[in-house]
Each structure stands twice: as C-alpha cells, then as structure tokens.
Tab-separated table of C-alpha atoms and ligand atoms in Angstrom:
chain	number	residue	atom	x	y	z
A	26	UNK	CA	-39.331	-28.749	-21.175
A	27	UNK	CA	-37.937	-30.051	-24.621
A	28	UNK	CA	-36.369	-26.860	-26.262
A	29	UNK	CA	-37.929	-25.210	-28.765
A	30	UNK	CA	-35.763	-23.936	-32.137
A	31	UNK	CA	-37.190	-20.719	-33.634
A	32	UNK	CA	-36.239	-21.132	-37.213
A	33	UNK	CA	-37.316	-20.027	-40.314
A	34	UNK	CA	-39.769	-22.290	-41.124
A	35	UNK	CA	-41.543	-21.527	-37.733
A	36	UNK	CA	-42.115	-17.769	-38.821
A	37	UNK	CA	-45.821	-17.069	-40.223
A	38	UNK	CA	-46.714	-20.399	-38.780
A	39	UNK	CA	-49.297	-18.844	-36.234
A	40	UNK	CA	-46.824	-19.416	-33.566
A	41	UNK	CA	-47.592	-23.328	-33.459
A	42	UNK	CA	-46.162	-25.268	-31.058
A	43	UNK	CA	-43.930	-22.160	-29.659
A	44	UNK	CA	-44.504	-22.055	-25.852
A	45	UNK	CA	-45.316	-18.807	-24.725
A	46	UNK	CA	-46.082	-19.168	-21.073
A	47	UNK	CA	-47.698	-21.319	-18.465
A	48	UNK	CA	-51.298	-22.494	-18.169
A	49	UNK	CA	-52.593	-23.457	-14.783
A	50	UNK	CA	-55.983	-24.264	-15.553
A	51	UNK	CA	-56.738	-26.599	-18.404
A	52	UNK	CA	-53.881	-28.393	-21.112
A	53	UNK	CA	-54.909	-29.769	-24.596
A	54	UNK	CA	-52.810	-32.840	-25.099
A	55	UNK	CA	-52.657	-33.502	-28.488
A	56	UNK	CA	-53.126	-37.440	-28.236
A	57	UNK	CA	-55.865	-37.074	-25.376
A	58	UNK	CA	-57.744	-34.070	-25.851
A	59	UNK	CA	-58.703	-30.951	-22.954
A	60	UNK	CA	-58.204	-31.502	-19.112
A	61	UNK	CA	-59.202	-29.387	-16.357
A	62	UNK	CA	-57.341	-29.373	-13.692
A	63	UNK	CA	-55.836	-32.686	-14.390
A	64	UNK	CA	-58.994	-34.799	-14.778
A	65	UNK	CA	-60.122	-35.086	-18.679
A	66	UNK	CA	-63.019	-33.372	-19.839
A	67	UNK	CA	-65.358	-36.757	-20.156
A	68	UNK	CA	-65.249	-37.164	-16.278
A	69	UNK	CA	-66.535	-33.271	-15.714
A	70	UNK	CA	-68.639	-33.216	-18.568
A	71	UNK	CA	-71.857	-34.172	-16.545
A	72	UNK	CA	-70.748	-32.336	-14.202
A	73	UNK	CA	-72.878	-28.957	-12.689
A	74	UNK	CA	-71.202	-25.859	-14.367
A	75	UNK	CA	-69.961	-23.836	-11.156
A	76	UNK	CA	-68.571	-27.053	-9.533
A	77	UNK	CA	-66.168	-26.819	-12.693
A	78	UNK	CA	-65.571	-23.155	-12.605
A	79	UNK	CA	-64.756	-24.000	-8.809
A	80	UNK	CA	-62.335	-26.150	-10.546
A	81	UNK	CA	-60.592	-23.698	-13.145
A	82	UNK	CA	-60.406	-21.355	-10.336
A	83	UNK	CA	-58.938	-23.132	-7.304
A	84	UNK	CA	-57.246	-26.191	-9.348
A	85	UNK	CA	-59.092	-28.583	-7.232
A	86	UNK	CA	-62.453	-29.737	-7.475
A	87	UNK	CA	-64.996	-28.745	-4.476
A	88	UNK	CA	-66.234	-30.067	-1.404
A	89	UNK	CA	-69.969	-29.802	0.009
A	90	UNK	CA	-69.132	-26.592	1.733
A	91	UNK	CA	-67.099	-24.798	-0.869
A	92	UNK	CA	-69.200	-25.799	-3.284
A	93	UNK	CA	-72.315	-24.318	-1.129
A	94	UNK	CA	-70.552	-20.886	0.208
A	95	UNK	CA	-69.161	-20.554	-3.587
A	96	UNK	CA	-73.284	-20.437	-5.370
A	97	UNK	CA	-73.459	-17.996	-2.221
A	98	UNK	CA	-70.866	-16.259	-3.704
A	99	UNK	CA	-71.798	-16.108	-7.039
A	100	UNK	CA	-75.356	-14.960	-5.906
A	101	UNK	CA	-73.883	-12.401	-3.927
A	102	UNK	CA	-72.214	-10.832	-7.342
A	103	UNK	CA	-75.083	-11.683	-9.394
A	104	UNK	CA	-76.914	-8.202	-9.562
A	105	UNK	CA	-75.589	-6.684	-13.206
A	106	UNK	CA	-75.153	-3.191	-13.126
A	107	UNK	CA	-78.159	-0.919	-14.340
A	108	UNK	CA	-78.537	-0.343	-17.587
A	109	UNK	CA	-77.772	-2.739	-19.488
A	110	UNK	CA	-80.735	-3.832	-21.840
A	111	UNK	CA	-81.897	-0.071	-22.345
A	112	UNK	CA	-78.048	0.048	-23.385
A	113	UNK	CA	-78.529	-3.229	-25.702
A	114	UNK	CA	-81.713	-1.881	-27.308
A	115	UNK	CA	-79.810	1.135	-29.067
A	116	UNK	CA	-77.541	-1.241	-30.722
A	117	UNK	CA	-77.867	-1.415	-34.952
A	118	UNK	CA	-80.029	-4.671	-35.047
A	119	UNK	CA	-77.794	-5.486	-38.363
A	120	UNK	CA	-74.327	-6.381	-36.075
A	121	UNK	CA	-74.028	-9.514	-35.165
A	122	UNK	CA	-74.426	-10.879	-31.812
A	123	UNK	CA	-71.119	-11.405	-31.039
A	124	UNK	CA	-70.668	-7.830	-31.874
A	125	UNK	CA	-73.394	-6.928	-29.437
A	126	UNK	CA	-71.869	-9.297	-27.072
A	127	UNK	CA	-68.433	-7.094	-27.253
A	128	UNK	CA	-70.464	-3.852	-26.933
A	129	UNK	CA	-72.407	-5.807	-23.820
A	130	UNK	CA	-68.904	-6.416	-21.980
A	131	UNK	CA	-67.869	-3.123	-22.724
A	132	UNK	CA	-70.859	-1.500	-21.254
A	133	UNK	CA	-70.358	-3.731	-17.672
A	134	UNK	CA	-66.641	-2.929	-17.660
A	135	UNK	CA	-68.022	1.485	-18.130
A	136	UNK	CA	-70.488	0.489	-15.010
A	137	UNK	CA	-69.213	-2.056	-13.015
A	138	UNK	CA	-65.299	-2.161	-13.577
A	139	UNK	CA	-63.667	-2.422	-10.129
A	140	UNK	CA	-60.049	-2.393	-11.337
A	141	UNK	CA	-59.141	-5.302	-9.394
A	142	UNK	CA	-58.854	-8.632	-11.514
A	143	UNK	CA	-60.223	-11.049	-9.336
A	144	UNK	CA	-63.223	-9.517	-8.418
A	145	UNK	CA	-63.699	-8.618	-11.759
A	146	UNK	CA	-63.018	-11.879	-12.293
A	147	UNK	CA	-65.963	-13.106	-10.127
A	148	UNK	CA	-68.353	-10.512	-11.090
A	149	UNK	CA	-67.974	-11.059	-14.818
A	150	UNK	CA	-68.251	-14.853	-14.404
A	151	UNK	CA	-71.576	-14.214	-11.850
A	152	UNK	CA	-73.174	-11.650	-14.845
A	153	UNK	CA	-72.043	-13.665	-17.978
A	154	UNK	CA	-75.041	-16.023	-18.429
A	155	UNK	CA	-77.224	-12.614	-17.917
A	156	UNK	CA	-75.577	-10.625	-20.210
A	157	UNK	CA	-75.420	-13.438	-22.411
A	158	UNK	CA	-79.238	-14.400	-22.569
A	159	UNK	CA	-79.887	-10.693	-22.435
A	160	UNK	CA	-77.801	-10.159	-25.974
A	161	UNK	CA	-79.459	-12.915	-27.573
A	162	UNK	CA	-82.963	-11.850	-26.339
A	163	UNK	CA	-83.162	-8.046	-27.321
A	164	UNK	CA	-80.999	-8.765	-30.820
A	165	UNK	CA	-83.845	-11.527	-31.273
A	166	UNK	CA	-86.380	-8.793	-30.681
A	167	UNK	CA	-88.191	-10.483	-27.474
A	168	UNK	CA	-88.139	-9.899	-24.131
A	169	UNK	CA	-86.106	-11.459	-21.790
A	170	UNK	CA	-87.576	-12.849	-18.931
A	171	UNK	CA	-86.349	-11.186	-15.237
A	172	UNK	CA	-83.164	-12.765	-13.850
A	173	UNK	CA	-83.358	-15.582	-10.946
A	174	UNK	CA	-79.568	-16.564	-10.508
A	175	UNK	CA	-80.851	-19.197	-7.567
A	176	UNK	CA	-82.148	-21.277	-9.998
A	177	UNK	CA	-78.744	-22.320	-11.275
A	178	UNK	CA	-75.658	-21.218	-13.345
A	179	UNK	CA	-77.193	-22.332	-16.947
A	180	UNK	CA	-80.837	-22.675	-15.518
A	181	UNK	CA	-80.787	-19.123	-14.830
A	182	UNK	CA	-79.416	-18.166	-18.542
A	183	UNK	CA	-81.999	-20.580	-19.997
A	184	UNK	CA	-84.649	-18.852	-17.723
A	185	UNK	CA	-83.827	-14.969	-18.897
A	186	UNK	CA	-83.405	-16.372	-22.423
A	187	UNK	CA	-87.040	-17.718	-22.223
A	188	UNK	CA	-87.162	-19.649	-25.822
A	189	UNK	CA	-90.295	-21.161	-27.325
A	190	UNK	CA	-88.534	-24.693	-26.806
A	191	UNK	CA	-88.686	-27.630	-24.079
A	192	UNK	CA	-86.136	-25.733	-21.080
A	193	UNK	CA	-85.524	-29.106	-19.938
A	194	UNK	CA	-83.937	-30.858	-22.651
A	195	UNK	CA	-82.251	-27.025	-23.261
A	196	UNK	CA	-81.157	-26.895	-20.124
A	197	UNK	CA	-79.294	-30.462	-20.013
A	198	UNK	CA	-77.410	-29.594	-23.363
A	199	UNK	CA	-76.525	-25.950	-22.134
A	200	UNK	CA	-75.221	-27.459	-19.060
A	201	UNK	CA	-72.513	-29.343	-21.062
A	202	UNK	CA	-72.363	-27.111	-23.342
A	203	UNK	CA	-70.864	-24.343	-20.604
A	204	UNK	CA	-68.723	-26.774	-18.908
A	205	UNK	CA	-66.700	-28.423	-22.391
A	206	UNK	CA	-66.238	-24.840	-23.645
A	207	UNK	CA	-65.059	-22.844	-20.421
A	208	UNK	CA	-61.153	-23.185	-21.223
A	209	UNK	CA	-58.787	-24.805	-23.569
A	210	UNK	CA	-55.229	-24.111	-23.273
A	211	UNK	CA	-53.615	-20.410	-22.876
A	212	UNK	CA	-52.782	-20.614	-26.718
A	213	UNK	CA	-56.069	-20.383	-28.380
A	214	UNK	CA	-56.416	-17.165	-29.875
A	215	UNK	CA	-59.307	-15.595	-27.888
A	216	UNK	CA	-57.320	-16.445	-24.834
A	217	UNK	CA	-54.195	-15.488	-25.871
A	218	UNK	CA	-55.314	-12.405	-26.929
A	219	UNK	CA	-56.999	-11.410	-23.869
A	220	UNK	CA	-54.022	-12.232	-21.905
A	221	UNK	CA	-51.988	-10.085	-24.489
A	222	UNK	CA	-54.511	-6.885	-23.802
A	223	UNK	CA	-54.319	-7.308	-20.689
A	224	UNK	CA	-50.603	-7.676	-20.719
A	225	UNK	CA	-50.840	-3.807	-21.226
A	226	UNK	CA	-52.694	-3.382	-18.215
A	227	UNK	CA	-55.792	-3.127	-19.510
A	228	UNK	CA	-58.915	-4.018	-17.360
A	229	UNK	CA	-60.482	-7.068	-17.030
A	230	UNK	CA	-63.289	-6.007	-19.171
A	231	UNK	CA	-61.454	-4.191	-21.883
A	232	UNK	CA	-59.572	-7.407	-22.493
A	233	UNK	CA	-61.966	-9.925	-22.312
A	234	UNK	CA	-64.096	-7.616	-25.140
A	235	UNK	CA	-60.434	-7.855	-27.137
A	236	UNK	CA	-60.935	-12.243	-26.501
A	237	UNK	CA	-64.337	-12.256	-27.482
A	238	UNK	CA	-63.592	-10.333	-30.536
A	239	UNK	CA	-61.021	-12.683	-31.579
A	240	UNK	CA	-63.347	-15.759	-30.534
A	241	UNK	CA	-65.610	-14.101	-33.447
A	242	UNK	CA	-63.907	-15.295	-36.780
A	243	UNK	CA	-64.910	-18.086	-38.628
A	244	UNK	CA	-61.999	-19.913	-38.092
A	245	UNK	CA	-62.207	-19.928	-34.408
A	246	UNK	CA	-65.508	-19.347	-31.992
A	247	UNK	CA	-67.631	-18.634	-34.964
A	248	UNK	CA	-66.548	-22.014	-36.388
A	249	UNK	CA	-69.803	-23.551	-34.818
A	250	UNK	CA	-72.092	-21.702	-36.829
A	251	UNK	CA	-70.532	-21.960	-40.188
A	252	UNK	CA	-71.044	-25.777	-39.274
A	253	UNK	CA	-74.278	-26.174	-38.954
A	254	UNK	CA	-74.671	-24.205	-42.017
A	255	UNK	CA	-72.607	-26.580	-44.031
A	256	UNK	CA	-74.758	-29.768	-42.371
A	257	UNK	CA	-77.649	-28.012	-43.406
A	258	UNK	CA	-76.406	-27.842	-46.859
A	259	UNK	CA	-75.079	-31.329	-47.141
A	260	UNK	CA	-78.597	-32.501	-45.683
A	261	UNK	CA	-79.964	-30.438	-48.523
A	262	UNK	CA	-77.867	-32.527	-50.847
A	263	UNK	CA	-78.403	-35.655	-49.606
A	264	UNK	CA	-82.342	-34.859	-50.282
A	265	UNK	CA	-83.213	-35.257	-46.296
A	266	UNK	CA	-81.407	-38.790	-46.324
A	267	UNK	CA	-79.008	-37.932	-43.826
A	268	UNK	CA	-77.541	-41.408	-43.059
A	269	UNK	CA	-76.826	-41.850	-47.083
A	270	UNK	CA	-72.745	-42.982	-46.660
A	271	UNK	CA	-72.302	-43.644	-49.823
A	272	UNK	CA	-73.796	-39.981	-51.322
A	273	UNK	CA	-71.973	-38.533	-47.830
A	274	UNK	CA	-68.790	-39.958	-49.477
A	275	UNK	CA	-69.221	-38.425	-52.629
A	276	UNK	CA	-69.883	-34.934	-51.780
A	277	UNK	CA	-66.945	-34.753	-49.330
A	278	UNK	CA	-64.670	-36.514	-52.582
A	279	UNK	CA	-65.791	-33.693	-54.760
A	280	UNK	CA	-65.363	-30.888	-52.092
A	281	UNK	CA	-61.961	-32.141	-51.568
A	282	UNK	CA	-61.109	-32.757	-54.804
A	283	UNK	CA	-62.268	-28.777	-55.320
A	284	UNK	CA	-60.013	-27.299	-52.270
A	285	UNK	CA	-63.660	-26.810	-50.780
A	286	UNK	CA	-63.718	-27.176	-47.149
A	287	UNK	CA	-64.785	-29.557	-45.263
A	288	UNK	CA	-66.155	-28.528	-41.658
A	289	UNK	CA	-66.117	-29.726	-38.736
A	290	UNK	CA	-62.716	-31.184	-38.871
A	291	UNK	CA	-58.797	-30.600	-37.956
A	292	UNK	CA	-57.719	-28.877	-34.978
A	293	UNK	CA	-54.581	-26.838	-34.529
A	294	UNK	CA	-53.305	-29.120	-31.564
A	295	UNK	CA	-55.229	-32.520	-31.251
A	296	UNK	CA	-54.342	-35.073	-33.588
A	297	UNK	CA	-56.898	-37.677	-32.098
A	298	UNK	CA	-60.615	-36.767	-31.936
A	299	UNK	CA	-61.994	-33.678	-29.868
A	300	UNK	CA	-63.198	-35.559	-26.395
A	301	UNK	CA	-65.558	-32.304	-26.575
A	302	UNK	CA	-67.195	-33.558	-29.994
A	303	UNK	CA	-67.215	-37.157	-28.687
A	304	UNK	CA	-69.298	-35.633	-25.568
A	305	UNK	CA	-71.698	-34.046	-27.566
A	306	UNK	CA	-72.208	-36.767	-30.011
A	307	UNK	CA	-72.800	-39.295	-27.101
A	308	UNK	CA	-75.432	-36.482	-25.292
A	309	UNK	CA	-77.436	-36.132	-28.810
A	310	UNK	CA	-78.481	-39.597	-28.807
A	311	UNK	CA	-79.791	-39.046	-25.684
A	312	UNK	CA	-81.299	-35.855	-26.617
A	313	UNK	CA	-82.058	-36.050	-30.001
A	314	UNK	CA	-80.881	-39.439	-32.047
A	315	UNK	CA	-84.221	-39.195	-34.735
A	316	UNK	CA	-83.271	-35.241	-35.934
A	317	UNK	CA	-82.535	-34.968	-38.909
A	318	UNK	CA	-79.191	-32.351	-38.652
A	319	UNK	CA	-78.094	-34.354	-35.852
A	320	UNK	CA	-78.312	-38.026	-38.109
A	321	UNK	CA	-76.292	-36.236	-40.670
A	322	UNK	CA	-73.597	-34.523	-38.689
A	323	UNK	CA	-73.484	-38.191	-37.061
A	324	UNK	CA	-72.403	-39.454	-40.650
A	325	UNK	CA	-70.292	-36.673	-41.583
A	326	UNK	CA	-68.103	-37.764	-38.333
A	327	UNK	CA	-67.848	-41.734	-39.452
A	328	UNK	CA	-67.588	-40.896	-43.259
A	329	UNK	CA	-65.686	-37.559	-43.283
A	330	UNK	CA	-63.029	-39.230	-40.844
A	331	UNK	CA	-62.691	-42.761	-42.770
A	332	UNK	CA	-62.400	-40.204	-45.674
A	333	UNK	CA	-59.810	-38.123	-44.573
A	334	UNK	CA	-57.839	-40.859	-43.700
A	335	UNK	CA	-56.772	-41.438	-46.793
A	336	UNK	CA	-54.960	-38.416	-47.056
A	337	UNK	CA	-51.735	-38.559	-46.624
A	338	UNK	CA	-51.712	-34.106	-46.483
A	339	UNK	CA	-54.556	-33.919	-43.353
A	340	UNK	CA	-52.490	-33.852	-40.014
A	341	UNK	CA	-55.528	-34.598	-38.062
A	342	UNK	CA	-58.784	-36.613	-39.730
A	343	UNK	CA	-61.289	-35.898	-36.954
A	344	UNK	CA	-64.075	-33.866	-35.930
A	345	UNK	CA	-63.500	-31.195	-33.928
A	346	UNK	CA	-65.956	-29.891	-31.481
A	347	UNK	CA	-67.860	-27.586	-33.788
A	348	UNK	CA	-68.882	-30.764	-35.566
A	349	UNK	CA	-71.706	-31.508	-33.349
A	350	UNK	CA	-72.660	-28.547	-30.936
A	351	UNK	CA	-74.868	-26.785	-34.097
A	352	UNK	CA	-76.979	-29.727	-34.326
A	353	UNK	CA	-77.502	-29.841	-30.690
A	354	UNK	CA	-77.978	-26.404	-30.378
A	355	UNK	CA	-80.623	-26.465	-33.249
A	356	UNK	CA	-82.286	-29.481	-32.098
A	357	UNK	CA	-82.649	-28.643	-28.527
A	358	UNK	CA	-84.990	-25.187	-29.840
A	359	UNK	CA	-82.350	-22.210	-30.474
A	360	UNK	CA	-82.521	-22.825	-34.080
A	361	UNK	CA	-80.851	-19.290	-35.505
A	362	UNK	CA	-76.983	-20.255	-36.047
A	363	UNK	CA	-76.066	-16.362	-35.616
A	364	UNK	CA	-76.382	-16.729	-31.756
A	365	UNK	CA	-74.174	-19.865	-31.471
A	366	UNK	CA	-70.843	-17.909	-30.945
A	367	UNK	CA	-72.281	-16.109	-27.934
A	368	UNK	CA	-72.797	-18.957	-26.651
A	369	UNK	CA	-69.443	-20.160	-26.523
A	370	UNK	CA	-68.356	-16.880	-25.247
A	371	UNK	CA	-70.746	-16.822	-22.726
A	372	UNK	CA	-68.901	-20.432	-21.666
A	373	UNK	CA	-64.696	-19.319	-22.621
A	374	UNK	CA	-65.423	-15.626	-20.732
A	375	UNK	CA	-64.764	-17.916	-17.641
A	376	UNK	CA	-61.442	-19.747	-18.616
A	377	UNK	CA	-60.181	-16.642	-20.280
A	378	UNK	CA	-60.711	-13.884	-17.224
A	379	UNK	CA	-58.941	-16.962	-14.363
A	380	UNK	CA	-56.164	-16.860	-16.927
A	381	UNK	CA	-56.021	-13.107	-16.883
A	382	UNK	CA	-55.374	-13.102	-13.246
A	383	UNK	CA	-52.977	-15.748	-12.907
A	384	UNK	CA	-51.069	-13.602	-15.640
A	385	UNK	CA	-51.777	-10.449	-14.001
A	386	UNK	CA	-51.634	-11.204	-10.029
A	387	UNK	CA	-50.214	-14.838	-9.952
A	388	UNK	CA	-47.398	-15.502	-12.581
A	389	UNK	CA	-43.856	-15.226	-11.861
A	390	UNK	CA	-44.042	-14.802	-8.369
A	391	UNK	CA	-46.700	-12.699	-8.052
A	392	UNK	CA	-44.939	-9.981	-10.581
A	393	UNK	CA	-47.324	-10.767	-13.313
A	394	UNK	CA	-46.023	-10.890	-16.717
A	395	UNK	CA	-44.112	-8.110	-18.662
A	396	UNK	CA	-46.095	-6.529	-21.622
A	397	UNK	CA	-46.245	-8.885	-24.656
A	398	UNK	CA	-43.481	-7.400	-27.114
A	399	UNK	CA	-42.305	-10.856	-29.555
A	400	UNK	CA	-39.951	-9.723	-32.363
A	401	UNK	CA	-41.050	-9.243	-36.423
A	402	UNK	CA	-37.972	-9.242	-38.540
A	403	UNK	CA	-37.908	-6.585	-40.925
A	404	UNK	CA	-38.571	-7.677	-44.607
A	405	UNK	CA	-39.265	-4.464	-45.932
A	406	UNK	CA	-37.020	-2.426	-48.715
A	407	UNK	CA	-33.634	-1.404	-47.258
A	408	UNK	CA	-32.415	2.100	-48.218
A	409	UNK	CA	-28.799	4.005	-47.858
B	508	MLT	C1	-60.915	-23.670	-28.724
B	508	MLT	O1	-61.731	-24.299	-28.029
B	508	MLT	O2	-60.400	-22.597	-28.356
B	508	MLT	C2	-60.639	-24.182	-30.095
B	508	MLT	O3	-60.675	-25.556	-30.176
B	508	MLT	C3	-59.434	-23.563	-30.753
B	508	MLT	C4	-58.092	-23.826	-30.134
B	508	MLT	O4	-57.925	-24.538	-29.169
B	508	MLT	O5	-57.110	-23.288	-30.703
C-alpha cells in the first residue's frame, strides 16, 4: 500500500483518502465504480438479492446447493420477534421514517438481540425487508399485509408493503434496487460509523441503529430524496418539457452561477460515473422510458455532466446514484420521497452488519479491532 502523509492540509478533510482499515466485501475504485467480491456491480445487478448477500458474506458467489440451504436459512430466521408493529404504531407520526426505522432496529435488538454478531448478523438481514415494509406501512397509515418470506427476499418486502401500484414492475426495480445498494466500501459514513459503535462493543443492533442514523442526512442516504425533489422542481421549470436541453442548460448555468446546488452529482471517491446510476438509468427505459421525472432526470445526466465539464473546480462531473433511483422509485408506484431513505437502509443494513463481524470476530486474526480512538489536536486557548 502507497503510504499515506497525514499533513495539515488532510485535517478537517472528512478523512478522505486516509485508509483506516480493510474491507473484505465490496471496494469503490474510483475510475471503475463498486465491486462485490471482485466482480463489478453491472454483472450482479440482475442478479436475485440473496445470491448477492451469499456473496458479501462468503466472498464467493453460490452454487445450486448453497444457494438452496442458504433461502432455507434465511427462512429459518425469518420470524421477527413479537411486537413490533404494536411497537411502531406508538411512534409520533411527525418523525421521519428513517427515524422510525432507527426506533424499529432498536426495538428488534430489546427483543431479539442474541449478543453474538453473526447470528445477529443473519437474523437482522432475514427481518430487514419486514421491518422495513412494516415502517413504511404503519408511518403511511395502512396496513401491512402478513409476512410470506418464501416468496422471495424483495418479493416478500413488496408483499407486506402491499402498495396501490403494479408489484411486478415494483418488484423488478426493488430487486436492483437491494442488490446496487447493499455495500460500498468500509469508508462511507453509515458504515464507518457502525463499525466505530461497534468498535466499543456495542451490539449488533445498537450499532447498526448508530449507521442508519448517519445514512439519514441529506448529504448521504437521504441524498435520494432531496433528488427527486429537485427533478421535480426542475420539471416544474421546464413547464413539463422534460427533454428541453437547451432550458436544462440554463437553469443548471444560473444555479451554478448562484452557488445553488446541483443534485445528483459528485461523489466523494468515483471520479467516473456511478455504475449504480448507469444501472438504474439503463432499467428505467425498460421500466419506465415515457415518465415524465424519469425523461428529465435522463437529461439532467447528459446536460448536467456536459455542463459540469466545463469546470475546471468540479473533481467529478457525473451523476451519482441518487440521480436516478427517485424517479424509479416514483415511477414504479411509491411516489412519497420521505420513504426513499428506508429503502436504502433496508438494502446497506446488509453490507454494514457482514462488515461488523469481520471487524468484530474476523479482523486481525480473529482479535477484532481495538476501540476507534484517532487523535484531534488541540486548537483551543492555552493558559499558564
Ligand atoms: C454510498 O453508497 O454509501 C454513497 O455513495 C456514499 C459513499 O460511498 O461515501
């Protein structure tokens, strides 16, 4: 590994580019996007969700029997413990969702916390599309339909969510939805903040709640709402003519030219386009190429990115993932933004809890890794 200085200038940065540890499940490279395991995220992307998870988990991808004794397994795990939506109907109906979410992982981990990592582990990735549907259902006001885990990973979660949309069409998108979202890196900030609470030894659940609160803010898991928002408004501009380049050009000249910002672009890491928002662009004009969110997040990408290529100051022109999963999400029937974000938790729970353990049980020889302590300098007044 090329060395890494620690100087000044690195201090208040956000820690970019400092390794901190090792990652065994997925790497972002920045010229070539998120791999799993060693194979890039466009070959899995059609891929069924627990084959992947499979993946993340055992760093190889599955054959007919492990693949078919691991849905056994995950069935076997799949009963939540009691409780929970009673629990999730006392919750202030004003919180957001991710904030139910949190409370949600905090109840399982106060009824079903074994202490163990892995099987928490495998229990938490077993309940997550439950808990998740479950959230989004009771905040919504409706009731969720009873759980059938046998019907699949993300068919199950569409099931209990039971939307007034086509479950087919949902289905398809939720499917790659889960699998481009399960991991990216140990350095994103959910991630790295669950390994950091759980550095202290606390459980699985407490730390994964500490992730998911992290995976909240706008600038990270809640970027995907705040998104669509801003196509919505830009559609709103454009007086419904989403594929209008030239008035595309001139709102995103004037936002610029305002220190607005521009969503749906840059990335911390990547300085080529998010694979993940190529993915998703690709699967909406399959799914949906006529709607209208979808046309004008489509020209956002080509005109934003020629755009921002012409400044010298933006690191990294392209559209991120967040760019196009709103769109998606909205055309394929769950049309309130407020629920995208625990939907992406629902998906990184998994990436984040297999990272946990390798930290915990796995890492340095089985030791696990010492309590995260880095060093602040002290710029405070000095005295005597
Ligand atoms: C993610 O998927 O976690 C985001 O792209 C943010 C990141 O990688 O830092």
């Amino acid at each position: 590994m090329e060395p890494v200085a620690i100087t000044e200038d690195k201090l208040e940065t956000g820690l970019r580019g400092v390794p901190a540890g090792y990652c065994p499940t997925s790497e972002v490279d920045p010229d070539k996007g998120l791999s799993y395991g060693g194979y890039f995220i466009r070959e899995l992307a059609q891929r069924e969700p627990v084959e992947v998870i499979y993946l993340l988990l055992h760093r190889q991808l599955p054959n007919k029997t492990e693949i078919a004794d691991f849905r056994k397994e995950l069935l076997r795990r799949s009963t939540l413990p009691a409780g929970l939506e009673d629990y999730l109907r006392t919750l202030p109906r004003q919180g957001h969702p991710m904030k139910w979410f949190a409370s949600g992982l905090l109840y399982l981990g106060m009824t079903g916390c074994t202490g163990n990592y892995r099987e928490d582990c495998l229990n938490l990735i077993a309940w997550a599309p439950e808990l998740a549907a479950k959230v989004i259902a009771v905040h919504q006001g409706r009731a969720p339909a009873p759980a059938r885990p046998e019907l699949g990973y993300m068919e199950n979660f569409v099931h209990i969510l039971n939307p007034d949309a086509d479950r087919g069409r949902l289905t398809r998108l939720m499917r790659v939805f889960d699998v481009l979202h399960f991991d990216h890196d140990g350095g994103n900030l959910s991630t790295f903040t669950g390994k950091a609470v759980a550095s202290g030894l606390e459980d699985m659940y407490g730390s994964i709640t500490a992730a998911m609160l992290g995976l909240a803010g706008p600038r990270h898991g809640m970027a995907n709402q705040e998104c669509l928002d801003f196509i919505m408004k830009l559609h709103e501009e454009l007086k419904g003519r989403g594929d209008d380049e030239a008035g595309m050009r001139r709102i995103l000249e004037t936002r610029y030219a305002n220190k607005d910002l521009i969503y749906g672009f840059g990335h911390a890491v990547l300085r080529v386009e998010d694979p993940r928002a190529a993915v998703l662009f690709e699967l909406g004009e399959e799914l949906c190429p006529a709607d209208p969110y979808f046309r004008t997040a489509q020209t956002l990408r080509k005109v934003g990115t020629a755009f921002l290529k012409t400044k010298d100051k933006i690191s990294d022109p392209y559209v991120n993932v967040d760019a196009a999963s709103g769109a998606l999400l909205h055309a394929c029937g769950l049309k309130e933004q407020r629920y995208y974000t625990v939907l992406f938790g629902l998906s990184r729970v998994v990436g984040i809890s297999i990272q946990i353990v390798y930290e915990r049980l796995e890492a340095r020889g089985g030791k696990g890794t010492p309590i995260m302590r880095p060093r602040y300098l002290y710029s405070g007044p000095v005295r005597g």
